[in-house]
Tab-separated table of C-alpha atoms in Angstrom:
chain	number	residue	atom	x	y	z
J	179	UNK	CA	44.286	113.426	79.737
J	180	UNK	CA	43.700	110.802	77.131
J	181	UNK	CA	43.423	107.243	77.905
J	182	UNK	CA	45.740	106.618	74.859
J	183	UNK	CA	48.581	108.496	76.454
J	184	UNK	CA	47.863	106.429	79.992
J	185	UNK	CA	48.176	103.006	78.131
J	186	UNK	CA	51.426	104.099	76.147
J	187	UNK	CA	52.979	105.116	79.835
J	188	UNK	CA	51.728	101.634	80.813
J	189	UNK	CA	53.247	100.022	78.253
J	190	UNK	CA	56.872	102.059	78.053
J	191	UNK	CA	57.456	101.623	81.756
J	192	UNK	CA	56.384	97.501	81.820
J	193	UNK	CA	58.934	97.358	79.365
J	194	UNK	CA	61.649	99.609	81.339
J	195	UNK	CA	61.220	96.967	84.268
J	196	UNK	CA	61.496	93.771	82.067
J	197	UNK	CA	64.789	95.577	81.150
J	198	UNK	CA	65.767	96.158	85.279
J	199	UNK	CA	65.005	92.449	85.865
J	200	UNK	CA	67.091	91.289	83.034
J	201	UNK	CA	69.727	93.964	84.234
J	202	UNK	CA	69.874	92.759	87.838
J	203	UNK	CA	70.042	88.770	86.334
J	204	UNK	CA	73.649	90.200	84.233
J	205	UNK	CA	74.620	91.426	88.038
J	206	UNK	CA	74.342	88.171	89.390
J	207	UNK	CA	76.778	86.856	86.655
J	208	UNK	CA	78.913	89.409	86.573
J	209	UNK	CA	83.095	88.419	85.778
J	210	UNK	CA	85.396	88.919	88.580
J	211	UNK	CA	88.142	91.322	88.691
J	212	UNK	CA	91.338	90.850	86.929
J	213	UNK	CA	94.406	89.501	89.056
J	214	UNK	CA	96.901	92.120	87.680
J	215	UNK	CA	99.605	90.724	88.777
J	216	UNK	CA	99.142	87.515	86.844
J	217	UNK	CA	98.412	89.550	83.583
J	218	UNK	CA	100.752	89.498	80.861
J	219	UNK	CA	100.090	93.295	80.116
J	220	UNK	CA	97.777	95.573	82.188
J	221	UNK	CA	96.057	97.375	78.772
J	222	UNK	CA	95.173	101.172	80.102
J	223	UNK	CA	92.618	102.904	77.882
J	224	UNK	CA	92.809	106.668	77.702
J	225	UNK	CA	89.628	108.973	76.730
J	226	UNK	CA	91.144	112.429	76.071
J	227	UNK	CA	87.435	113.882	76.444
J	228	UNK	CA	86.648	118.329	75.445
J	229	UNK	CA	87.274	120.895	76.321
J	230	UNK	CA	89.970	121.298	78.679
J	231	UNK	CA	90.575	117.384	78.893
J	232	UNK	CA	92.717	116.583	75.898
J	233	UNK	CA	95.032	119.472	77.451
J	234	UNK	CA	94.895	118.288	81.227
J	235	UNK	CA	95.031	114.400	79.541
J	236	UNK	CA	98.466	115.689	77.992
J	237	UNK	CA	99.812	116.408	81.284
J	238	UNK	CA	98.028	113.355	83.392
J	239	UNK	CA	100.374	111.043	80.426
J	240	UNK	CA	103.238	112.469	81.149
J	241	UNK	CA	102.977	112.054	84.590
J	242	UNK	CA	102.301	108.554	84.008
J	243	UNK	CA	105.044	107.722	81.879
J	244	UNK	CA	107.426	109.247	84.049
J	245	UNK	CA	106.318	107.301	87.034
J	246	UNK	CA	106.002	103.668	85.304
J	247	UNK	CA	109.067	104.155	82.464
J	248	UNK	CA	110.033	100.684	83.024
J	249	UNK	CA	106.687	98.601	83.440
J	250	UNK	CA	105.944	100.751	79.618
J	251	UNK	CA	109.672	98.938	77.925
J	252	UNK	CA	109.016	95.809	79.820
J	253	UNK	CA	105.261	96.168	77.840
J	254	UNK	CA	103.851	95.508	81.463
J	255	UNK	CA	101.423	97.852	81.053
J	256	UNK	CA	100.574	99.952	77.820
J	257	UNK	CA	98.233	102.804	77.199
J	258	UNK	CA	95.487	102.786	74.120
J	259	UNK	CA	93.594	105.864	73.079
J	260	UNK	CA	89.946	104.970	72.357
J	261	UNK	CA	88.855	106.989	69.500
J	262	UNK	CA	85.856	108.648	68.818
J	263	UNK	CA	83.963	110.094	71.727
J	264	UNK	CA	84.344	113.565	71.132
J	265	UNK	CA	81.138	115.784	71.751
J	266	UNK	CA	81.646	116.981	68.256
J	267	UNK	CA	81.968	113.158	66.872
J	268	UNK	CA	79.370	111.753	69.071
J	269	UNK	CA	77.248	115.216	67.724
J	270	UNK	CA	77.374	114.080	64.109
J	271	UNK	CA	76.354	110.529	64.277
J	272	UNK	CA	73.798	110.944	66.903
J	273	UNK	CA	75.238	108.475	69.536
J	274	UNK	CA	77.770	108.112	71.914
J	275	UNK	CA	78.575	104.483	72.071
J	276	UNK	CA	78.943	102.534	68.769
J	277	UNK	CA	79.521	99.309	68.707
J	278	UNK	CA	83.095	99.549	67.707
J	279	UNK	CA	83.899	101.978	70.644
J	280	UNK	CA	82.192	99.204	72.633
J	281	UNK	CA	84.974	96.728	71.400
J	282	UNK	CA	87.419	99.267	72.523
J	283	UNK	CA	86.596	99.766	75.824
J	284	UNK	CA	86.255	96.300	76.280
J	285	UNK	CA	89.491	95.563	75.376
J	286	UNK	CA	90.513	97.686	78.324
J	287	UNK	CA	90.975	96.768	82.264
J	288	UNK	CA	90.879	99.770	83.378
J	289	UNK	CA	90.123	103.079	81.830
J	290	UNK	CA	91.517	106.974	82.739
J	291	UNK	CA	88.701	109.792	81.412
J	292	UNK	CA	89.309	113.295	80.951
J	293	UNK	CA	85.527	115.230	81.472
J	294	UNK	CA	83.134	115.436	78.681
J	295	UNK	CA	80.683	117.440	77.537
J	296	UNK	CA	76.868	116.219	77.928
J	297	UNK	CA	75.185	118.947	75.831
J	298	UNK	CA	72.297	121.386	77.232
J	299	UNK	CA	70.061	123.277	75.901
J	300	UNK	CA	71.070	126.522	73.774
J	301	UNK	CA	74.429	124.154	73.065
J	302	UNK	CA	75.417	124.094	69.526
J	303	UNK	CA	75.229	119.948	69.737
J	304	UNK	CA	72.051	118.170	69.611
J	305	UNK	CA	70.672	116.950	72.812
J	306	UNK	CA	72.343	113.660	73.682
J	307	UNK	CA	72.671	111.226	76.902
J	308	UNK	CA	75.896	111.816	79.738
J	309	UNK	CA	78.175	109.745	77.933
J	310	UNK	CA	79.885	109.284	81.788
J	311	UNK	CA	76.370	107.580	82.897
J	312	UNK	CA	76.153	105.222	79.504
J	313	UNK	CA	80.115	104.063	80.451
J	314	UNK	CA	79.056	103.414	83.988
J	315	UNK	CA	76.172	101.066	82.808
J	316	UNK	CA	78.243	99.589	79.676
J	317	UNK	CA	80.802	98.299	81.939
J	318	UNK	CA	78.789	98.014	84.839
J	319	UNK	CA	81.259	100.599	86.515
J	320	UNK	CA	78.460	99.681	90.351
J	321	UNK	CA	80.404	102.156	92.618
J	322	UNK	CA	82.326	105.530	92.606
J	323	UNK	CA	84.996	106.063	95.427
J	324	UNK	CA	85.831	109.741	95.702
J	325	UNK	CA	88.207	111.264	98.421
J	326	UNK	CA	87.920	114.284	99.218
J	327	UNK	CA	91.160	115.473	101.271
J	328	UNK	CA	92.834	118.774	102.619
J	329	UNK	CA	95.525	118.364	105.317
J	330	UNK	CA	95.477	122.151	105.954
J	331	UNK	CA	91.565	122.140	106.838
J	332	UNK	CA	91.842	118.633	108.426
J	333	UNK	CA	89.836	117.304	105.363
J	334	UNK	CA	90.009	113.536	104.901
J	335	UNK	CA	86.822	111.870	103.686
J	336	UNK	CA	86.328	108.943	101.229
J	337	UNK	CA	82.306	108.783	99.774
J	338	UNK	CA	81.258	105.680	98.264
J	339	UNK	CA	78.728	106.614	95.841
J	340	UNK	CA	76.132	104.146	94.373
J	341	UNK	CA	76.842	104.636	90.622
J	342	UNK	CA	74.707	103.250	88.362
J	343	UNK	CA	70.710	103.387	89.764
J	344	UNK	CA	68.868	106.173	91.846
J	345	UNK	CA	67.952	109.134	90.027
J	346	UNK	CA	70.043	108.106	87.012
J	347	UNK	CA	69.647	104.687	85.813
J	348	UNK	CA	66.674	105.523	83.736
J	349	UNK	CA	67.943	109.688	82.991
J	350	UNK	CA	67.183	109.416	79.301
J	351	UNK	CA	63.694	107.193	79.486
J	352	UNK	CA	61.717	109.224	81.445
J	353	UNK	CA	57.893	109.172	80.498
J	354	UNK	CA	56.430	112.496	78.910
J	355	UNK	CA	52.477	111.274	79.181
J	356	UNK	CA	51.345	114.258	77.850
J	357	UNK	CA	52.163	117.797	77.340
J	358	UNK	CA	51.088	118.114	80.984
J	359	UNK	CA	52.398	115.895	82.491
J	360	UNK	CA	56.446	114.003	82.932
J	361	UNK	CA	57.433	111.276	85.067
J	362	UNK	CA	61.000	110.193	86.158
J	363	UNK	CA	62.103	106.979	87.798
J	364	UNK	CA	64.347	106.236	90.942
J	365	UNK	CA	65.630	102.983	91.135
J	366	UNK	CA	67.210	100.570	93.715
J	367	UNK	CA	68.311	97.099	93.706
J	368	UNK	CA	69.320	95.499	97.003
J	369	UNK	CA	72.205	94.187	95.108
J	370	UNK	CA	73.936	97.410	94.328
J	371	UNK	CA	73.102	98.885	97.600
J	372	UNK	CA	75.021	95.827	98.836
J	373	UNK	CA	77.804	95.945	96.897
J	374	UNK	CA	78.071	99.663	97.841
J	375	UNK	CA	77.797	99.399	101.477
J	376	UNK	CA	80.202	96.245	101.761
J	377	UNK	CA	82.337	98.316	99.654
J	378	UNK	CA	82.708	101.053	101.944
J	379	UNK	CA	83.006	99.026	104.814
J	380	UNK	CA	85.830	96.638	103.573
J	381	UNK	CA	87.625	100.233	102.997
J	382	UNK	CA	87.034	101.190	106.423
J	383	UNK	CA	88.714	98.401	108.045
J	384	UNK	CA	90.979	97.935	105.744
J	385	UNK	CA	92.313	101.547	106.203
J	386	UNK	CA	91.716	102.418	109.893
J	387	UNK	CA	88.617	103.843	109.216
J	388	UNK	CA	86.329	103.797	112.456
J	389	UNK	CA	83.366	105.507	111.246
J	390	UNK	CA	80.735	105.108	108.531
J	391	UNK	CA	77.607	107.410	107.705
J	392	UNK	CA	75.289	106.755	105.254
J	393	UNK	CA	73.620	109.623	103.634
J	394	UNK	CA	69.961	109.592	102.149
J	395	UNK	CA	66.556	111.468	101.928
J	396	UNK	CA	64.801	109.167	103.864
J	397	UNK	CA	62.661	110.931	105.612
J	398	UNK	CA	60.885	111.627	102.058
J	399	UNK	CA	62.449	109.479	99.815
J	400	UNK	CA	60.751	106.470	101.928
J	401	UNK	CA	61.117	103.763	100.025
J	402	UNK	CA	64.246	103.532	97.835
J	403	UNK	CA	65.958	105.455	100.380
J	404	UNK	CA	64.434	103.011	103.396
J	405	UNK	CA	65.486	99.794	101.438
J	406	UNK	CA	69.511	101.109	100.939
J	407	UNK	CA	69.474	101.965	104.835
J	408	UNK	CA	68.089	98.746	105.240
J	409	UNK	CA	70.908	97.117	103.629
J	410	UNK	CA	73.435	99.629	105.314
J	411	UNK	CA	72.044	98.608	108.364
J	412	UNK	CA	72.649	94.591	107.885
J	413	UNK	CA	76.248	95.246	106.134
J	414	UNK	CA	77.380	97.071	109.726
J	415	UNK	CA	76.527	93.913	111.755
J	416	UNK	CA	79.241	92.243	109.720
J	417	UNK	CA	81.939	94.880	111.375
J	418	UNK	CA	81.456	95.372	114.968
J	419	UNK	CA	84.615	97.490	115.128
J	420	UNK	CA	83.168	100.457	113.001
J	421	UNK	CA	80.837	102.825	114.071
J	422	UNK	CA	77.795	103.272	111.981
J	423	UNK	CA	75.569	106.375	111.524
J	424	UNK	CA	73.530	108.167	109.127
J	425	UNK	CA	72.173	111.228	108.298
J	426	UNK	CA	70.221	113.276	105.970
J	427	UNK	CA	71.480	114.657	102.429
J	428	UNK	CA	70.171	118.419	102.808
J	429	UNK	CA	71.659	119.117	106.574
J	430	UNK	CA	74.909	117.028	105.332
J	431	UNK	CA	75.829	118.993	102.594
J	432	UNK	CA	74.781	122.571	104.277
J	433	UNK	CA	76.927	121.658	107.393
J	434	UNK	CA	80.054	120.050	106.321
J	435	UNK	CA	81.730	123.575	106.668
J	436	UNK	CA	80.984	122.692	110.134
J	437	UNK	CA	83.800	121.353	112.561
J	438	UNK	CA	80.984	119.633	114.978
J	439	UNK	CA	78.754	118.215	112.525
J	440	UNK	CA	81.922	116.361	110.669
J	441	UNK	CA	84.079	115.471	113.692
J	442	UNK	CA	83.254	111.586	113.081
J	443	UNK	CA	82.902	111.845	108.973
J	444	UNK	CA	85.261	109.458	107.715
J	445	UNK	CA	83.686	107.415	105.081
J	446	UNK	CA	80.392	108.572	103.675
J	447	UNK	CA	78.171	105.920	101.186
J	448	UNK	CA	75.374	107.278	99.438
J	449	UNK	CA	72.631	106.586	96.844
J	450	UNK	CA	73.726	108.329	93.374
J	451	UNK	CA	72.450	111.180	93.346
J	452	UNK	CA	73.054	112.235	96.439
J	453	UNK	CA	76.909	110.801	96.348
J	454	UNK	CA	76.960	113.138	92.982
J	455	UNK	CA	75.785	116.326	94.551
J	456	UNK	CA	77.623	115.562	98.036
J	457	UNK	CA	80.933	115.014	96.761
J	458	UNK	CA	81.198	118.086	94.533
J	459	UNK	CA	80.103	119.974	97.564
J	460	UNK	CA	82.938	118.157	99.406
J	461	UNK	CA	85.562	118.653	96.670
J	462	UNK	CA	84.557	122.348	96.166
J	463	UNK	CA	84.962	122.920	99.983
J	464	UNK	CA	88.359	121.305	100.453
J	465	UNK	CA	89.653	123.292	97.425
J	466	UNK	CA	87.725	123.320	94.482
J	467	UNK	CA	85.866	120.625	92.514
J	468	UNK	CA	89.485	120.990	90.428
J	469	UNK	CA	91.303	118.994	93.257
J	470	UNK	CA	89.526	115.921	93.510
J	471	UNK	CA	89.698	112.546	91.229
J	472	UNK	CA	86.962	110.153	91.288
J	473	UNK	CA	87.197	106.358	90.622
J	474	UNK	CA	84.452	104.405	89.162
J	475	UNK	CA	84.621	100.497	89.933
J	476	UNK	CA	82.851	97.629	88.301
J	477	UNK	CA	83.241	93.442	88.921
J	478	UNK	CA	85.614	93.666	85.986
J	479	UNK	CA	86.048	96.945	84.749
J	480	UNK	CA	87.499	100.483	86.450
J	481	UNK	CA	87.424	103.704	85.307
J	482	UNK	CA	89.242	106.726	86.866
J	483	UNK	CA	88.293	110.322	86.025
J	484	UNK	CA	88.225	114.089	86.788
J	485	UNK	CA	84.861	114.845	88.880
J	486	UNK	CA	84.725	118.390	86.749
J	487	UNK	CA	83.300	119.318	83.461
J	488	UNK	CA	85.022	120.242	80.124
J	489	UNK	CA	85.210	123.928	81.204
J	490	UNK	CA	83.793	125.782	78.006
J	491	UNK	CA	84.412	128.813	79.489
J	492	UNK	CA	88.019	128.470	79.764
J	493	UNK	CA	88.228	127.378	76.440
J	494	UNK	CA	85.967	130.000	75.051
J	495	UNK	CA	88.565	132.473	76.872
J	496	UNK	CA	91.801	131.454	75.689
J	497	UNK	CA	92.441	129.942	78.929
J	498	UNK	CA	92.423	126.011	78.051
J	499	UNK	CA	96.362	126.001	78.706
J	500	UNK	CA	95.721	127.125	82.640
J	501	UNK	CA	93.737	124.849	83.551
J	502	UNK	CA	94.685	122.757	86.604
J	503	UNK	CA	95.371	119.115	86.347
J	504	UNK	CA	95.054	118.394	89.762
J	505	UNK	CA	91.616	116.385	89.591
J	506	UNK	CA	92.896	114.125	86.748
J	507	UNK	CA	96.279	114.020	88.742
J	508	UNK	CA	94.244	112.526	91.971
J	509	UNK	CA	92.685	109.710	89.343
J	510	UNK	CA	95.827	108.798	88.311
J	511	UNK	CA	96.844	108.094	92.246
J	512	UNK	CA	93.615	105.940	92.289
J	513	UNK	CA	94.682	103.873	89.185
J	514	UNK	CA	97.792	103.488	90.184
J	515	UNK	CA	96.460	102.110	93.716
J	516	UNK	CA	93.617	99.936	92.051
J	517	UNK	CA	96.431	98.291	89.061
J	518	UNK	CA	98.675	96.775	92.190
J	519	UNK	CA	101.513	99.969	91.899
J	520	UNK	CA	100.653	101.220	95.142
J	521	UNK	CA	104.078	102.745	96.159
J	522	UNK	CA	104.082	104.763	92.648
J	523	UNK	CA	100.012	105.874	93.536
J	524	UNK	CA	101.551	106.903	97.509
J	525	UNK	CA	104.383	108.770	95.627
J	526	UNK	CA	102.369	110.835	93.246
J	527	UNK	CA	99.838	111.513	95.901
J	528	UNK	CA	102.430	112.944	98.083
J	529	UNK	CA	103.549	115.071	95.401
J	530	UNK	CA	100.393	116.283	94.848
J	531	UNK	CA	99.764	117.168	98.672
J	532	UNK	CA	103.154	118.893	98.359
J	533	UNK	CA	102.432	120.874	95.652
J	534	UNK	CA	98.899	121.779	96.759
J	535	UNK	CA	99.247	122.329	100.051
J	536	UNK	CA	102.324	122.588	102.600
J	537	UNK	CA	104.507	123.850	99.515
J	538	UNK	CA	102.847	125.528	97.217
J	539	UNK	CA	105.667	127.058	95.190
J	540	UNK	CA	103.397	127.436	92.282
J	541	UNK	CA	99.639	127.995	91.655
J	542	UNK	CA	97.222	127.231	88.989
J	543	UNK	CA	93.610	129.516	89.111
J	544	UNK	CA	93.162	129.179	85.627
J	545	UNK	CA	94.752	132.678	85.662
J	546	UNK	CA	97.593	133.756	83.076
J	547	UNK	CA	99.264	135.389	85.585
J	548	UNK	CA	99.665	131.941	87.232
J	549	UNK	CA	101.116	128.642	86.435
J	550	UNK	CA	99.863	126.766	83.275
J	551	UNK	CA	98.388	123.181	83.087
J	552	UNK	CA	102.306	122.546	81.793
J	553	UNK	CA	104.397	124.689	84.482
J	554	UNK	CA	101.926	123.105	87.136
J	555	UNK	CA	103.000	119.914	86.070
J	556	UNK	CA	106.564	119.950	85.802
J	557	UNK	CA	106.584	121.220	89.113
J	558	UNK	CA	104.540	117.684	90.483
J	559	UNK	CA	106.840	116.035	88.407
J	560	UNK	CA	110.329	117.481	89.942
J	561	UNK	CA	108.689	117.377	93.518
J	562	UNK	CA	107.739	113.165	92.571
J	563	UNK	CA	111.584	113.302	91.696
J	564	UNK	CA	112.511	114.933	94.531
J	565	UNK	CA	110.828	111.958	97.229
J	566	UNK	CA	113.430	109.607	95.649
């Protein structure tokens, strides 16, 4: 190996953590939330996203505009498209954030996401970053609540997953040294893993939540891992009431199928990549990764979105229009929650366990001899009509 490569590796990665230092200095500063109530007009950006999201988007609108009709006249809330993150338009100018866009978003308080494609290789796009893991960092989006819940397989877990360090923070400036040789970066900041665990607690006892685990590699992962127990650890003093546990990543996510292991799972908080890997297991368990929303939360800033991918296949097929809603659906719930319209997040949400689970009057498998993205909706939308 040549020295030259050695010193450039030096160099690249003492600049990386002059970046992390100022990044954790923006943290400290960082604007508080929004009071929505006080807010002249809650401004909701929408990002229709490929694939199958501009279809599934369709349908997550017009489930929206049913439910707030009257806070859309009154111009108590409004919805803005933010143009120009398409794979194909991010493809042909090499770069998914541009300072307009930036503006846009900005302009936003909270934000609803339909997935996006990240390109691999053998994709006809050239290789660019996850545009999901640029927005998290843009706005600072620190944690990612996902529920995961199935009343007919006594499902009913909410993971709080760090969302903008670990494995990820530093995805796209990895060192290659040498031909031989390529090094990637965990981080973690004891301010996220604060924010995260205090996060997860406050929801516990603010919901009636008894138990918390946190998840991590520890064992292996000795250091990153050790410090955001560490924290965990501290955080449960601070709420005597809950039960605090933790466990490890690989026999989590190979035993929540069993009914001893998850007895006492009831909120789960996890580094990122972990929480990433967990919660898809989680979602694809209680139905399908198809059937879970996920909500991304910042200071200022929120951002609710599918937890699937743009589904090329379906679209490749024919089969764009069959697609099931459901994921985008849950966001919506989350939105409505986070934006102060509670009741109209409970309502929807009930729908959508109706619909999913004790009713089931119509299904959506991406099939075309089952419902479409469209049928599936209007049937959430007379069932939200039916609760009154």
């Amino acid at each position: 190996m040549r020295q030259i490569d050695i010193e450039a590796a030096k160099e690249k990665f003492g600049q990386q953590l002059e970046a992390e230092q100022a990044r954790i200095e923006q943290m400290k500063h960082a604007a508080e939330a929004p009071d929505y109530e006080k807010l002249d007009t809650i401004r909701v950006g929408v990002i229709p996203g490929d694939g199958i999201g501009p279809i599934i988007m369709e349908q997550a609108l017009r489930v929206f505009n049913h439910l707030m009709k009257e806070e859309l006249k009154m111009n108590k809330v409004n919805l803005h498209e933010i143009k120009g993150l398409s794979i194909d338009e991010r493809a042909e100018r090499l770069e998914n954030i541009t300072p307009e866009i930036r503006k846009d978003l900005l302009s936003c308080h909270v934000i609803l996401k339909g997935p996006m494609t990240t390109p691999r290789p053998g994709d006809p796009w050239p290789s660019l970053p996850s545009v999901i893991a640029q927005l998290r960092r843009e706005l600072q989006l620190n944690v990612s609540m996902r529920p995961v819940c199935n009343p007919l397989k006594n499902i009913d877990w909410v993971m709080f997953r760090e969302n903008i360090e670990g494995a990820y923070v530093w995805s796209s400036k990895g060192i290659q040294v040498d031909e031989d040789l390529a090094v990637d970066f965990v981080i973690e900041t004891r301010l996220q893993s604060l924010h995260v665990a205090r996060m997860a607690f406050e929801y516990a006892r603010k919901n009636g939540r008894k138990h918390v685990t946190a998840v991590t590699k520890v064992n292996i992962v000795k250091l990153t891992d050790g410090n955001f127990l560490a924290v965990c650890r501290k955080v449960a003093e601070e709420y005597p009431e809950i039960q605090y546990d933790e466990r490890l990543v690989d026999i989590t996510a190979s035993k929540l199928t069993d009914p001893e292991f998850v007895k006492d799972l009831e909120v789960l908080v996890l580094p990122n990549l972990y929480g990433d890997i967990v919660s898809d297991v989680a979602a694809e368990i209680s139905g399908g990764v198809s059937t879970a929303g996920s909500s991304n939360i910042g200071s200022y800033y929120a951002l609710f979105e599918a937890i699937h991918g743009s589904a090329p296949f379906l679209i490749k097929n024919n089969r764009g229009e069959y697609a099931d809603p459901s994921s985008l659906l849950r966001a919506l719930v989350m939105l409505l929650k986070h934006i102060g319209y509670v009741e109209k997040g409970n309502k929807l949400e009930e729908a959508l366990n109706i619909c999913g689970y004790t009713e089931r009057k119509l299904v959506v498998t991406s099939m075309r001899e089952d419902a479409s993205t469209k049928e599936y909706t209007d049937y959430v939308l007379e069932t939200i009509d039916k609760l009154g």
